[in-house]
Tab-separated table of C-alpha atoms in Angstrom:
chain	number	residue	atom	x	y	z
A	29	UNK	CA	14.127	26.076	36.524
A	30	UNK	CA	14.424	25.054	39.851
A	31	UNK	CA	15.351	28.188	41.416
A	32	UNK	CA	12.505	30.019	39.739
A	33	UNK	CA	9.887	27.501	41.089
A	34	UNK	CA	11.736	28.001	44.069
A	35	UNK	CA	10.223	31.817	44.774
A	36	UNK	CA	6.806	30.285	44.201
A	37	UNK	CA	6.487	27.254	45.822
A	38	UNK	CA	9.120	27.599	48.727
A	39	UNK	CA	7.187	25.075	51.297
A	40	UNK	CA	7.658	22.307	48.364
A	41	UNK	CA	9.927	19.412	49.825
A	42	UNK	CA	12.663	18.881	46.927
A	43	UNK	CA	11.553	14.987	46.058
A	44	UNK	CA	7.832	16.756	45.773
A	45	UNK	CA	8.856	19.157	43.492
A	46	UNK	CA	11.350	16.968	41.214
A	47	UNK	CA	7.980	14.506	40.804
A	48	UNK	CA	5.869	17.621	40.069
A	49	UNK	CA	8.451	18.479	37.011
A	50	UNK	CA	7.910	14.870	36.305
A	51	UNK	CA	4.491	15.108	35.560
A	52	UNK	CA	4.776	18.093	34.097
A	53	UNK	CA	7.082	16.963	31.199
A	54	UNK	CA	5.187	13.748	30.946
A	55	UNK	CA	1.668	15.836	30.527
A	56	UNK	CA	3.563	18.625	28.124
A	57	UNK	CA	4.643	15.840	25.991
A	58	UNK	CA	1.337	13.918	25.700
A	59	UNK	CA	-0.218	17.374	24.643
A	60	UNK	CA	2.547	17.364	21.810
A	61	UNK	CA	1.623	13.830	20.945
A	62	UNK	CA	-2.035	15.134	20.714
A	63	UNK	CA	-0.699	16.946	16.882
A	64	UNK	CA	0.734	15.114	14.530
A	65	UNK	CA	3.117	16.840	11.502
A	66	UNK	CA	2.945	14.762	8.495
A	67	UNK	CA	5.188	14.930	5.548
A	68	UNK	CA	3.291	15.417	2.531
A	69	UNK	CA	4.685	15.001	-1.576
A	70	UNK	CA	3.767	18.637	-3.325
A	71	UNK	CA	1.184	19.179	-5.920
A	72	UNK	CA	0.269	15.776	-5.906
A	73	UNK	CA	-3.340	14.951	-6.447
A	74	UNK	CA	-2.828	11.051	-5.216
A	75	UNK	CA	-1.540	13.194	-2.146
A	76	UNK	CA	-4.812	14.973	-1.969
A	77	UNK	CA	-7.187	11.672	-1.877
A	78	UNK	CA	-5.389	10.653	1.241
A	79	UNK	CA	-5.492	13.800	2.843
A	80	UNK	CA	-9.062	14.263	2.752
A	81	UNK	CA	-9.139	10.544	4.394
A	82	UNK	CA	-7.373	11.492	6.644
A	83	UNK	CA	-8.327	14.853	7.648
A	84	UNK	CA	-11.618	13.027	8.516
A	85	UNK	CA	-9.485	10.045	10.406
A	86	UNK	CA	-7.591	11.927	12.129
A	87	UNK	CA	-10.817	14.472	13.088
A	88	UNK	CA	-12.613	11.581	14.354
A	89	UNK	CA	-9.195	9.870	16.666
A	90	UNK	CA	-9.000	13.460	18.739
A	91	UNK	CA	-5.657	14.471	16.694
A	92	UNK	CA	-4.816	17.264	14.858
A	93	UNK	CA	-3.721	16.409	11.536
A	94	UNK	CA	-0.523	18.594	10.069
A	95	UNK	CA	0.226	18.247	6.512
A	96	UNK	CA	3.611	19.839	5.327
A	97	UNK	CA	4.763	19.719	2.252
A	98	UNK	CA	8.509	18.053	1.548
A	99	UNK	CA	10.166	16.508	-1.767
A	100	UNK	CA	9.297	12.763	-1.762
A	101	UNK	CA	12.809	11.100	-1.330
A	102	UNK	CA	13.221	13.309	1.821
A	103	UNK	CA	10.195	13.249	3.389
A	104	UNK	CA	10.475	9.368	3.555
A	105	UNK	CA	13.919	10.149	5.390
A	106	UNK	CA	12.621	12.787	7.469
A	107	UNK	CA	9.878	10.661	8.868
A	108	UNK	CA	12.057	7.131	9.586
A	109	UNK	CA	14.151	9.468	11.659
A	110	UNK	CA	11.683	11.043	13.365
A	111	UNK	CA	11.969	14.382	12.036
A	112	UNK	CA	8.715	14.689	11.126
A	113	UNK	CA	5.264	12.455	12.904
A	114	UNK	CA	5.104	10.471	10.082
A	115	UNK	CA	4.689	9.270	6.593
A	116	UNK	CA	1.540	10.897	4.322
A	117	UNK	CA	1.318	7.628	2.159
A	118	UNK	CA	4.151	4.925	0.781
A	119	UNK	CA	3.068	1.603	-0.787
A	120	UNK	CA	3.666	-1.439	1.700
A	121	UNK	CA	7.015	-2.588	-0.405
A	122	UNK	CA	8.333	0.734	0.737
A	123	UNK	CA	7.692	0.805	4.374
A	124	UNK	CA	8.987	-2.418	4.917
A	125	UNK	CA	12.449	-0.872	4.300
A	126	UNK	CA	11.576	2.215	7.202
A	127	UNK	CA	12.244	-0.104	10.268
A	128	UNK	CA	11.398	3.102	12.419
A	129	UNK	CA	7.353	3.358	10.760
A	130	UNK	CA	4.155	1.815	11.821
A	131	UNK	CA	2.269	0.906	8.703
A	132	UNK	CA	-1.651	1.663	9.195
A	133	UNK	CA	-3.330	-0.974	7.414
A	134	UNK	CA	-6.340	0.478	5.817
A	135	UNK	CA	-5.125	2.483	2.383
A	136	UNK	CA	-5.558	5.756	2.285
A	137	UNK	CA	-5.309	6.228	-1.520
A	138	UNK	CA	-4.314	3.763	-4.848
A	139	UNK	CA	-1.226	4.729	-6.571
A	140	UNK	CA	-2.032	3.492	-10.453
A	141	UNK	CA	1.192	3.607	-12.663
A	142	UNK	CA	0.071	4.490	-16.504
A	143	UNK	CA	2.421	4.881	-19.184
A	144	UNK	CA	2.189	8.485	-21.938
A	145	UNK	CA	3.921	8.540	-25.402
A	146	UNK	CA	3.916	10.651	-28.092
A	147	UNK	CA	1.517	10.146	-31.286
A	148	UNK	CA	-0.360	6.697	-30.853
A	149	UNK	CA	-0.560	4.385	-28.238
A	150	UNK	CA	-0.983	0.974	-27.707
A	151	UNK	CA	-3.228	-0.441	-25.403
A	152	UNK	CA	-1.185	-1.951	-23.375
A	153	UNK	CA	2.866	-1.871	-22.398
A	154	UNK	CA	4.938	-4.570	-20.276
A	155	UNK	CA	7.955	-3.706	-17.797
A	156	UNK	CA	10.291	-5.347	-20.339
A	157	UNK	CA	9.465	-3.097	-23.011
A	158	UNK	CA	9.941	-0.029	-20.897
A	159	UNK	CA	12.993	-1.700	-19.998
A	160	UNK	CA	14.670	-0.692	-23.119
A	161	UNK	CA	13.837	2.431	-23.031
A	162	UNK	CA	14.139	5.956	-21.914
A	163	UNK	CA	11.190	6.471	-19.068
A	164	UNK	CA	10.741	9.764	-17.931
A	165	UNK	CA	9.360	9.989	-14.308
A	166	UNK	CA	9.217	11.577	-10.894
A	167	UNK	CA	12.554	11.101	-9.058
A	168	UNK	CA	11.991	9.551	-5.627
A	169	UNK	CA	8.694	7.677	-6.559
A	170	UNK	CA	9.239	4.595	-5.209
A	171	UNK	CA	7.200	2.751	-6.319
A	172	UNK	CA	8.568	3.645	-10.403
A	173	UNK	CA	12.039	2.952	-8.710
A	174	UNK	CA	11.397	-0.846	-7.801
A	175	UNK	CA	9.695	-1.699	-11.197
A	176	UNK	CA	11.683	-0.116	-13.858
A	177	UNK	CA	15.376	-0.892	-14.251
A	178	UNK	CA	18.287	2.673	-12.929
A	179	UNK	CA	19.191	2.246	-16.783
A	180	UNK	CA	16.044	3.234	-18.344
A	181	UNK	CA	14.791	5.359	-15.450
A	182	UNK	CA	15.168	9.759	-16.817
A	183	UNK	CA	14.630	11.455	-13.297
A	184	UNK	CA	12.188	14.642	-13.711
A	185	UNK	CA	11.397	17.471	-10.762
A	186	UNK	CA	7.980	16.601	-10.888
A	187	UNK	CA	5.498	14.790	-13.489
A	188	UNK	CA	4.614	17.553	-15.178
A	189	UNK	CA	8.421	17.976	-15.653
A	190	UNK	CA	8.189	14.410	-16.843
A	191	UNK	CA	6.003	14.835	-19.860
A	192	UNK	CA	8.201	18.061	-21.223
A	193	UNK	CA	10.483	15.812	-21.515
A	194	UNK	CA	8.248	13.268	-23.303
A	195	UNK	CA	6.803	16.317	-25.494
A	196	UNK	CA	10.393	17.549	-26.504
A	197	UNK	CA	11.267	14.240	-27.637
A	198	UNK	CA	14.252	14.011	-24.518
A	199	UNK	CA	12.024	10.628	-23.337
A	200	UNK	CA	10.742	7.532	-25.259
A	201	UNK	CA	7.957	7.636	-22.521
A	202	UNK	CA	7.076	9.080	-19.264
A	203	UNK	CA	5.149	6.766	-16.341
A	204	UNK	CA	3.187	8.500	-13.426
A	205	UNK	CA	-0.068	8.252	-11.278
A	206	UNK	CA	-2.684	8.030	-13.446
A	207	UNK	CA	-4.733	11.087	-12.106
A	208	UNK	CA	-2.483	13.324	-11.782
A	209	UNK	CA	-1.056	13.282	-15.132
A	210	UNK	CA	-4.096	13.340	-16.757
A	211	UNK	CA	-5.580	16.206	-14.893
A	212	UNK	CA	-1.709	17.842	-16.231
A	213	UNK	CA	-2.474	17.417	-19.667
A	214	UNK	CA	-5.978	18.275	-19.110
A	215	UNK	CA	-5.269	21.486	-17.423
A	216	UNK	CA	-2.247	22.304	-20.145
A	217	UNK	CA	-3.783	21.486	-23.186
A	218	UNK	CA	-1.782	19.196	-24.244
A	219	UNK	CA	-1.807	17.891	-27.369
A	220	UNK	CA	0.194	14.344	-29.381
A	221	UNK	CA	0.268	12.360	-25.674
A	222	UNK	CA	-1.674	9.291	-25.775
A	223	UNK	CA	-2.166	6.956	-22.414
A	224	UNK	CA	-1.633	3.440	-22.631
A	225	UNK	CA	-5.060	1.893	-21.541
A	226	UNK	CA	-4.092	-1.231	-19.106
A	227	UNK	CA	-1.947	0.542	-16.433
A	228	UNK	CA	1.287	-1.148	-15.778
A	229	UNK	CA	1.333	-1.384	-11.690
A	230	UNK	CA	-2.332	-0.497	-9.062
A	231	UNK	CA	-0.955	-0.648	-5.230
A	232	UNK	CA	-2.359	0.351	-2.945
A	233	UNK	CA	-0.866	3.267	-0.270
A	234	UNK	CA	-0.711	3.364	3.181
A	235	UNK	CA	-0.129	6.342	5.831
A	236	UNK	CA	2.765	5.301	8.856
A	237	UNK	CA	3.438	6.896	12.006
A	238	UNK	CA	7.140	6.837	13.780
A	239	UNK	CA	6.980	4.331	16.397
A	240	UNK	CA	6.520	6.764	18.844
A	241	UNK	CA	2.956	6.928	18.290
A	242	UNK	CA	2.483	3.617	18.222
A	243	UNK	CA	-0.868	4.299	20.114
A	244	UNK	CA	-1.909	6.991	17.732
A	245	UNK	CA	-1.588	4.752	14.961
A	246	UNK	CA	-3.086	2.247	16.627
A	247	UNK	CA	-6.312	4.265	17.106
A	248	UNK	CA	-6.034	5.619	13.381
A	249	UNK	CA	-5.928	2.327	11.972
A	250	UNK	CA	-9.319	1.379	14.068
A	251	UNK	CA	-10.972	4.764	12.808
A	252	UNK	CA	-9.895	3.833	9.268
A	253	UNK	CA	-11.136	0.314	9.358
A	254	UNK	CA	-14.632	1.467	10.232
A	255	UNK	CA	-14.349	4.298	7.651
A	256	UNK	CA	-13.555	1.762	4.808
A	257	UNK	CA	-16.141	-1.108	6.044
A	258	UNK	CA	-18.486	1.792	6.016
A	259	UNK	CA	-18.334	3.105	2.499
A	260	UNK	CA	-16.570	6.089	3.951
A	261	UNK	CA	-13.591	5.712	2.342
A	262	UNK	CA	-14.456	5.165	-1.239
A	263	UNK	CA	-16.740	7.724	-1.047
A	264	UNK	CA	-14.353	10.282	-0.297
A	265	UNK	CA	-12.098	8.892	-2.985
A	266	UNK	CA	-14.709	9.552	-5.793
A	267	UNK	CA	-15.461	12.641	-4.363
A	268	UNK	CA	-11.839	13.747	-4.489
A	269	UNK	CA	-11.660	12.321	-8.205
A	270	UNK	CA	-14.200	14.493	-9.179
A	271	UNK	CA	-12.735	17.843	-7.308
A	272	UNK	CA	-9.637	17.169	-9.546
A	273	UNK	CA	-11.201	16.360	-13.051
A	274	UNK	CA	-13.530	19.420	-12.703
A	275	UNK	CA	-10.631	21.436	-11.236
A	276	UNK	CA	-8.635	20.225	-14.609
A	277	UNK	CA	-11.282	21.208	-16.934
A	278	UNK	CA	-11.701	24.429	-15.380
A	279	UNK	CA	-7.833	25.606	-15.557
A	280	UNK	CA	-7.710	24.465	-19.074
A	281	UNK	CA	-10.511	26.841	-20.415
A	282	UNK	CA	-8.517	29.882	-18.363
A	283	UNK	CA	-6.961	32.424	-20.716
A	284	UNK	CA	-3.883	31.300	-21.659
């Protein structure tokens, strides 16, 4: 590199050339930090709501937002190791166990966990009751894994796989994000499965960036606080929920 630059800057002293290279390296690093790659779960309506909020926040902050689909567990591990720039949305409890991630303290979505059964459903159920049953769930969902003992959990490839296990009688119940699970049942025209009306958990989900992006995290948090105070976050959530449910209805009417 030095030899190549000498061809174009033959009169520049070596110390000045090295200083120029250092400034160039810093400039390139800053340019790279203006576009952040964020891990996001596949086929998740909750993630779509979070993405809709974050697209607006990143645009207002002048940062390019690059969501990339990753398996749940791998996404969190990659973000914590710095292999991606951050994580789309996680509970506060999960982020406390990831020391390299900075939690942005404004919820970008909510995870409402609801239980589904075959036949008729009671109005409510308890963690104690579920702990004695076989409960299918989307593996890697930390909120569910902290809620129920491993002996009760039946890992599935995704929420639809969990519902299929319930349908087949392999599981006694399925637990999942309410909006996503409702949309799947509606889109696939599933009958014979009911939803327990009262959720077993309702928790805010937070965006997080790797600690090397502390400045971007502070900027995004300020933008999100302004969006929250102005009601913009709530409006985005409402619009996304309406869109997701309408899309599920449209899919249910398509020829099978």
